[in-house]
Amino acid sequence: MNVARLLPLVVVVPLLGAAVLAAGGRRLPRVASDSVSVAFAAVSAVLAGAALLGGAHGDPYVVEWLGGWRPGPGGQGVGIVLAGDPLSLGLAAFASLLVVAVLLYSWRYFEEPPRRGSGSFPALMLIFQAGMCGFCLTGDLFNSFVFFELMGVVAYALTGFRVEERRPVQGALAFGIVNSLGGYAMLLGIALLYARTGELGFAQTGRRLDGQHPDALVLAAFVLVAAGLLVKAAAVPFHFWLPDAHAVAPTPVSMLLSGVMVELGVFGVARLYWTVFAGPGGLPQEAVGRALVAVGVVTALLGAAMSWRQRHLKRLLAFSTVAHIGLFLIGAGLLTAEGTAGTSLYVLAHGCVKAALFACTGILLDRYASVDERELHGKARELPLTGGLFVLGGLAVCGMPPFGTSLGKAVAEEAAGHTGHWLTAVFVLASAVTGGAVLRAGLRVFAGVGTRPEEVRRRTGAAGSADHTGQRSDRSDRTEDFATDADSTGDVGTRGDEPPETGGRLRRIPVTMLAVPAVLLAAALAAGIVPQWATATADAAQFFASHEGYESVVLDGVNPRPAPGPPAHWTAVGVLLGLLSTALGVGAALLGLRRRTPSEGTERLLRLPARLQSGHIGDYVAWTVAGVALLALLTAPGTHTFG
Amino acid sequence: MTLLPYLVAGWLFLIGVYGIVVSRDLIHTVGCLSVTQSSTYVLLLAVGYRDGGTAPVYADVPKDARVVDPVVQALTLTDVVVGATVTALLLALVIQLHKRHGTVDPDQLSALKG
């Protein structure tokens, strides 16, 4: 059997499952609808895995022209192609497996099924999965826009799933408007590319561009499409929607959003560059690389700093994702196979770790009805297992060997070191600060280390720590704000207004809710330990970062055999840098625990970015447009476009 | 072929974005998003337009007739469907937002900050 035939099924099976659940979900009991959804998601994961393995034994690229509409000898045609290279197939399989994990996690999560039957949540999850898999596998510009929007629309709906509450609807709306705008920018860029080449396939467009001279139109097309994808990836200054959406989305949804969806934005930019713009008629490598690395550095540093200053655990993790997206952008922006290999490994391990951390936070939310670091001070001492997992996750975020995050980081760092040693410092700093923030929160919540909240309050007065309140003293509507609520009520026993997502407070932690983060962390560990993983990723990156290879396999059916990639393995320097960032992270966490209030200096430094995070949709959109202009400015010089 | 449709597309995108930025009403915001999206329709159709071309329906015209590009029309149609989905979902969220917060003025929503 031809493995290429499996590709459409990877996308169709979850859609079919969603249809079954949408039709029959109301009548099915909870157990049945959950099992059906897990089964469909797992089948899709198995299919993607089978295509990946089939490719590993035969041809590494798996190409399927839908409906058999192959292009003619001149490469012309209207057919639509699904093209799976090892990297995109691996990413599709990973997304599917994460969906399975998340569905298992939510098995006991929404204890009371929503009013309109128990099928709607898993059905939306399955459509989300279909959108992500389709986005990974498509070889067509317009289809990638459609899958981009499909994943978007479902994600908005899932973010605002608890419509009866105040904040989720607001976060979902900001998410929806900013991401849709990004999608339309992407479509404008696609239209410009079609105007220039008359083609919509990645490979066809790329081949047409190869025969032309680059000009301002090609640049504009790249900037528009890349901006749309960077909005999804939540790169600065397109990132504002992410903390709002992640903080309010149901925990299982946050696991997916942070674990894999935003990373797909980075994947999309890299895929687009390599397949369409890497040829002689596209954009020069220096220009694109410079733009991506510059955006990545700013994203990594800003995300790390903002993550450090959060005390709302979900927002902390969301900003930590922003920081890591910056690192991924740097790795992908090096535009080498080595950088791509490191980034892919990092993305896989980071997705597992971040999902596990969100899963632990979900347990806290359902047991204590709060995810506020100060409020939960020492409360979770009774959950040693969850605490252990959370702290392990924090160490993995720091990049502690032998976690996969550390290996991926080490490989990407080494690749970045060829460009500039200061980039290595950015990697170490960003992972140490984000990991330190997670560890600080973990130690405070699960071990009760550090100053008790009453003491902090006594020292700083009712206005509270400068964390959240200082920036908005000019606002009159303070009661709206959850952080202010928690601070000004002055009673530690008062819960925040975080409603638990289960029917009632959890008394006992369901075994699925603990097993899922444990398995995810084990997977992140395995990604670092099993050497075959690293080798396979390095080879996959070699295929991925090949402009001519992609064109020839999709259009001519010639499966290329590039030389195996530079091996991705542990080096002494990588281990030492991993240990260094872990040590820095632990040090930062201990320092953060000792400090009673954030120091004046950092506070002043971060007041501006914090104020920008205003929750106002108009501001976010203004920044998005400014970001498009910025991206154009970063990419334009050196492209010789106006000559 | 004139430059006009391209300028119109650019203008629609920018004016829509401007509307979202200064909007004081979330329903108006969603409307402005639709305006932004209509720039994509205009651009797509302008890209595929051919002077003197007729509709690409070969049942009615001779095989060698000059027709406009049917691909962009299919894309526009898909885009309209995508836009309808997004707009419907966002408007539903705005209604829900109004129920919970009692306002649709983005300046008065401050539950998500910092």
mmCIF file of C-alpha atoms in Angstrom, chain A residues 365-575:
data_model
loop_
_atom_site.group_PDB
_atom_site.id
_atom_site.type_symbol
_atom_site.label_atom_id
_atom_site.label_comp_id
_atom_site.label_asym_id
_atom_site.label_seq_id
_atom_site.Cartn_x
_atom_site.Cartn_y
_atom_site.Cartn_z
ATOM 1 C CA LEU A 365 -7.221 25.574 39.679
ATOM 2 C CA ASP A 366 -9.666 22.753 40.256
ATOM 3 C CA ARG A 367 -8.600 22.104 43.799
ATOM 4 C CA TYR A 368 -8.076 25.600 45.138
ATOM 5 C CA ALA A 369 -10.081 27.731 42.697
ATOM 6 C CA SER A 370 -7.091 29.949 42.196
ATOM 7 C CA VAL A 371 -3.939 30.117 40.126
ATOM 8 C CA ASP A 372 -2.443 33.079 41.937
ATOM 9 C CA GLU A 373 1.093 32.410 43.102
ATOM 10 C CA ARG A 374 0.873 34.455 46.304
ATOM 11 C CA GLU A 375 -2.584 33.329 47.251
ATOM 12 C CA LEU A 376 -1.640 29.674 46.916
ATOM 13 C CA HIS A 377 1.469 30.156 49.046
ATOM 14 C CA GLY A 378 2.194 26.786 50.646
ATOM 15 C CA LYS A 379 -1.366 25.575 50.150
ATOM 16 C CA ALA A 380 -0.417 22.807 47.775
ATOM 17 C CA ARG A 381 2.013 21.102 50.169
ATOM 18 C CA GLU A 382 -0.470 18.244 50.252
ATOM 19 C CA LEU A 383 0.147 17.507 46.554
ATOM 20 C CA PRO A 384 3.746 16.289 46.499
ATOM 21 C CA LEU A 385 3.336 14.467 43.183
ATOM 22 C CA THR A 386 1.914 17.428 41.334
ATOM 23 C CA GLY A 387 4.541 19.627 42.937
ATOM 24 C CA GLY A 388 7.317 17.295 41.883
ATOM 25 C CA LEU A 389 6.054 17.311 38.305
ATOM 26 C CA PHE A 390 5.747 21.094 38.327
ATOM 27 C CA VAL A 391 9.290 21.619 39.600
ATOM 28 C CA LEU A 392 10.650 19.071 37.126
ATOM 29 C CA GLY A 393 8.845 20.998 34.392
ATOM 30 C CA GLY A 394 10.455 24.200 35.641
ATOM 31 C CA LEU A 395 13.897 22.596 35.473
ATOM 32 C CA ALA A 396 13.141 21.366 31.951
ATOM 33 C CA VAL A 397 12.142 24.892 30.938
ATOM 34 C CA CYS A 398 15.499 26.088 32.301
ATOM 35 C CA GLY A 399 17.110 23.623 29.934
ATOM 36 C CA MET A 400 18.460 21.100 32.408
ATOM 37 C CA PRO A 401 20.183 18.130 30.779
ATOM 38 C CA PRO A 402 19.134 15.481 29.866
ATOM 39 C CA PHE A 403 15.702 16.859 28.979
ATOM 40 C CA GLY A 404 14.938 17.243 25.282
ATOM 41 C CA THR A 405 14.533 20.966 25.816
ATOM 42 C CA SER A 406 18.175 21.084 26.810
ATOM 43 C CA LEU A 407 19.370 19.059 23.820
ATOM 44 C CA GLY A 408 17.320 21.118 21.368
ATOM 45 C CA LYS A 409 18.514 24.308 22.989
ATOM 46 C CA ALA A 410 22.119 23.127 22.876
ATOM 47 C CA VAL A 411 21.948 22.291 19.165
ATOM 48 C CA ALA A 412 20.221 25.580 18.336
ATOM 49 C CA GLU A 413 22.705 27.462 20.526
ATOM 50 C CA GLU A 414 25.607 25.923 18.736
ATOM 51 C CA ALA A 415 24.108 26.842 15.375
ATOM 52 C CA ALA A 416 23.444 30.366 16.638
ATOM 53 C CA GLY A 417 26.990 30.611 17.971
ATOM 54 C CA HIS A 418 28.237 30.528 14.381
ATOM 55 C CA THR A 419 26.308 33.737 13.750
ATOM 56 C CA GLY A 420 27.211 35.499 16.949
ATOM 57 C CA HIS A 421 28.097 34.451 20.470
ATOM 58 C CA TRP A 422 25.735 36.995 21.941
ATOM 59 C CA LEU A 423 22.877 34.887 20.523
ATOM 60 C CA THR A 424 23.994 32.034 22.772
ATOM 61 C CA ALA A 425 23.692 34.414 25.702
ATOM 62 C CA VAL A 426 20.112 35.215 24.668
ATOM 63 C CA PHE A 427 19.276 31.493 24.724
ATOM 64 C CA VAL A 428 20.779 30.999 28.172
ATOM 65 C CA LEU A 429 19.228 34.137 29.612
ATOM 66 C CA ALA A 430 15.708 33.593 28.256
ATOM 67 C CA SER A 431 15.517 29.965 29.347
ATOM 68 C CA ALA A 432 17.020 30.737 32.772
ATOM 69 C CA VAL A 433 14.576 33.567 33.485
ATOM 70 C CA THR A 434 11.446 31.724 32.296
ATOM 71 C CA GLY A 435 12.508 28.536 34.066
ATOM 72 C CA GLY A 436 13.361 30.555 37.158
ATOM 73 C CA ALA A 437 9.882 32.086 37.169
ATOM 74 C CA VAL A 438 8.278 28.639 36.967
ATOM 75 C CA LEU A 439 10.536 27.290 39.736
ATOM 76 C CA ARG A 440 9.842 30.305 41.939
ATOM 77 C CA ALA A 441 6.118 29.808 41.558
ATOM 78 C CA GLY A 442 6.445 26.062 42.071
ATOM 79 C CA LEU A 443 8.497 26.367 45.250
ATOM 80 C CA ARG A 444 6.174 28.984 46.648
ATOM 81 C CA VAL A 445 2.974 27.109 45.890
ATOM 82 C CA PHE A 446 4.007 23.514 46.517
ATOM 83 C CA ALA A 447 6.640 23.941 49.219
ATOM 84 C CA GLY A 448 5.626 27.178 50.897
ATOM 85 C CA VAL A 449 9.108 28.650 50.539
ATOM 86 C CA GLY A 450 9.536 32.407 50.786
ATOM 87 C CA THR A 451 7.735 35.187 52.544
ATOM 88 C CA ARG A 452 4.148 34.587 53.505
ATOM 89 C CA PRO A 453 1.667 36.787 51.678
ATOM 90 C CA GLU A 454 0.363 38.457 54.847
ATOM 91 C CA GLU A 455 3.842 39.711 55.544
ATOM 92 C CA VAL A 456 4.195 41.121 52.075
ATOM 93 C CA ARG A 457 0.926 42.895 52.453
ATOM 94 C CA ARG A 458 1.874 44.372 55.786
ATOM 95 C CA ARG A 459 5.095 45.715 54.353
ATOM 96 C CA THR A 460 3.691 47.184 51.230
ATOM 97 C CA GLY A 461 0.339 48.378 52.436
ATOM 98 C CA ALA A 462 -3.049 47.667 50.966
ATOM 99 C CA ALA A 463 -2.056 48.981 47.562
ATOM 100 C CA GLY A 464 -0.245 45.712 47.306
ATOM 101 C CA SER A 465 2.896 44.742 45.545
ATOM 102 C CA ALA A 466 3.733 46.763 42.510
ATOM 103 C CA ASP A 467 3.168 43.619 40.460
ATOM 104 C CA HIS A 468 -0.200 44.410 39.043
ATOM 105 C CA THR A 469 -1.648 47.350 40.789
ATOM 106 C CA GLY A 470 0.905 50.089 40.293
ATOM 107 C CA GLN A 471 0.314 50.362 36.623
ATOM 108 C CA ARG A 472 -3.347 51.037 36.789
ATOM 109 C CA SER A 473 -3.795 53.351 39.720
ATOM 110 C CA ASP A 474 -5.175 55.787 37.193
ATOM 111 C CA ARG A 475 -8.110 53.540 36.492
ATOM 112 C CA SER A 476 -11.289 53.955 38.393
ATOM 113 C CA ASP A 477 -12.769 50.580 37.559
ATOM 114 C CA ARG A 478 -10.484 48.597 39.812
ATOM 115 C CA THR A 479 -13.110 46.172 40.941
ATOM 116 C CA GLU A 480 -13.068 44.734 37.452
ATOM 117 C CA ASP A 481 -9.634 43.434 38.026
ATOM 118 C CA PHE A 482 -8.894 40.057 39.465
ATOM 119 C CA ALA A 483 -5.413 40.916 40.681
ATOM 120 C CA THR A 484 -6.691 43.958 42.521
ATOM 121 C CA ASP A 485 -9.481 41.882 44.002
ATOM 122 C CA ALA A 486 -7.027 39.436 45.410
ATOM 123 C CA ASP A 487 -4.841 42.173 46.815
ATOM 124 C CA SER A 488 -7.260 44.670 48.219
ATOM 125 C CA THR A 489 -9.667 42.330 49.928
ATOM 126 C CA GLY A 490 -6.862 41.833 52.401
ATOM 127 C CA ASP A 491 -8.092 38.386 53.330
ATOM 128 C CA VAL A 492 -5.869 35.588 52.179
ATOM 129 C CA GLY A 493 -8.666 33.105 52.669
ATOM 130 C CA THR A 494 -10.765 34.800 50.038
ATOM 131 C CA ARG A 495 -10.425 33.021 46.742
ATOM 132 C CA GLY A 496 -9.847 34.855 43.548
ATOM 133 C CA ASP A 497 -12.637 34.813 41.065
ATOM 134 C CA GLU A 498 -11.108 31.861 39.246
ATOM 135 C CA PRO A 499 -13.888 29.337 38.967
ATOM 136 C CA PRO A 500 -12.718 25.743 38.874
ATOM 137 C CA GLU A 501 -13.421 24.042 35.587
ATOM 138 C CA THR A 502 -14.652 20.830 37.083
ATOM 139 C CA GLY A 503 -18.176 20.597 38.456
ATOM 140 C CA GLY A 504 -17.033 21.202 41.997
ATOM 141 C CA ARG A 505 -13.698 21.542 43.712
ATOM 142 C CA LEU A 506 -11.570 18.478 43.313
ATOM 143 C CA ARG A 507 -11.211 16.385 46.442
ATOM 144 C CA ARG A 508 -9.103 13.671 44.898
ATOM 145 C CA ILE A 509 -6.983 14.238 41.827
ATOM 146 C CA PRO A 510 -8.225 11.934 39.062
ATOM 147 C CA VAL A 511 -5.490 9.595 37.954
ATOM 148 C CA THR A 512 -5.724 10.781 34.335
ATOM 149 C CA MET A 513 -4.999 14.357 35.341
ATOM 150 C CA LEU A 514 -1.752 13.271 36.991
ATOM 151 C CA ALA A 515 -0.743 10.603 34.523
ATOM 152 C CA VAL A 516 -0.914 12.932 31.512
ATOM 153 C CA PRO A 517 1.651 15.476 32.780
ATOM 154 C CA ALA A 518 3.858 12.632 34.010
ATOM 155 C CA VAL A 519 3.831 10.941 30.610
ATOM 156 C CA LEU A 520 4.433 14.250 28.839
ATOM 157 C CA LEU A 521 7.462 14.995 30.995
ATOM 158 C CA ALA A 522 8.742 11.477 30.384
ATOM 159 C CA ALA A 523 8.385 12.115 26.645
ATOM 160 C CA ALA A 524 10.368 15.342 26.971
ATOM 161 C CA LEU A 525 13.038 13.375 28.820
ATOM 162 C CA ALA A 526 13.023 10.669 26.160
ATOM 163 C CA ALA A 527 13.523 13.270 23.436
ATOM 164 C CA GLY A 528 16.803 14.158 25.094
ATOM 165 C CA ILE A 529 17.983 10.658 25.969
ATOM 166 C CA VAL A 530 17.098 8.506 22.968
ATOM 167 C CA PRO A 531 19.818 9.267 20.411
ATOM 168 C CA GLN A 532 17.701 8.045 17.461
ATOM 169 C CA TRP A 533 15.377 10.984 18.062
ATOM 170 C CA ALA A 534 18.121 13.512 17.623
ATOM 171 C CA THR A 535 19.538 11.794 14.551
ATOM 172 C CA ALA A 536 16.119 11.528 12.915
ATOM 173 C CA THR A 537 15.449 15.205 13.612
ATOM 174 C CA ALA A 538 18.769 16.220 12.122
ATOM 175 C CA ASP A 539 18.013 14.270 8.934
ATOM 176 C CA ALA A 540 14.478 15.645 8.796
ATOM 177 C CA ALA A 541 15.827 19.181 9.073
ATOM 178 C CA GLN A 542 18.154 18.503 6.174
ATOM 179 C CA PHE A 543 15.158 17.617 3.991
ATOM 180 C CA PHE A 544 13.134 20.520 5.285
ATOM 181 C CA ALA A 545 15.771 23.159 4.594
ATOM 182 C CA SER A 546 16.132 22.346 0.926
ATOM 183 C CA HIS A 547 14.524 24.600 -1.655
ATOM 184 C CA GLU A 548 15.351 22.585 -4.766
ATOM 185 C CA GLY A 549 14.645 19.287 -3.044
ATOM 186 C CA TYR A 550 11.072 20.290 -2.250
ATOM 187 C CA GLU A 551 10.426 21.557 -5.763
ATOM 188 C CA SER A 552 11.814 18.486 -7.438
ATOM 189 C CA VAL A 553 9.969 16.018 -5.245
ATOM 190 C CA VAL A 554 6.592 17.733 -5.516
ATOM 191 C CA LEU A 555 6.722 18.692 -9.188
ATOM 192 C CA ASP A 556 8.989 16.101 -10.759
ATOM 193 C CA GLY A 557 8.402 13.211 -8.405
ATOM 194 C CA VAL A 558 12.132 12.814 -7.884
ATOM 195 C CA ASN A 559 12.832 11.951 -4.295
ATOM 196 C CA PRO A 560 16.148 13.562 -3.428
ATOM 197 C CA ARG A 561 18.672 11.991 -1.103
ATOM 198 C CA PRO A 562 20.586 14.850 0.448
ATOM 199 C CA ALA A 563 23.566 13.973 2.552
ATOM 200 C CA PRO A 564 22.616 13.163 6.138
ATOM 201 C CA GLY A 565 22.459 16.239 8.310
ATOM 202 C CA PRO A 566 25.049 17.241 10.859
ATOM 203 C CA PRO A 567 24.335 14.928 13.783
ATOM 204 C CA ALA A 568 22.449 16.482 16.661
ATOM 205 C CA HIS A 569 23.967 15.082 19.821
ATOM 206 C CA TRP A 570 25.122 16.137 23.223
ATOM 207 C CA THR A 571 28.329 18.078 23.340
ATOM 208 C CA ALA A 572 30.331 19.078 26.398
ATOM 209 C CA VAL A 573 29.636 22.751 25.703
ATOM 210 C CA GLY A 574 25.919 22.069 25.293
ATOM 211 C CA VAL A 575 25.734 20.205 28.618
#
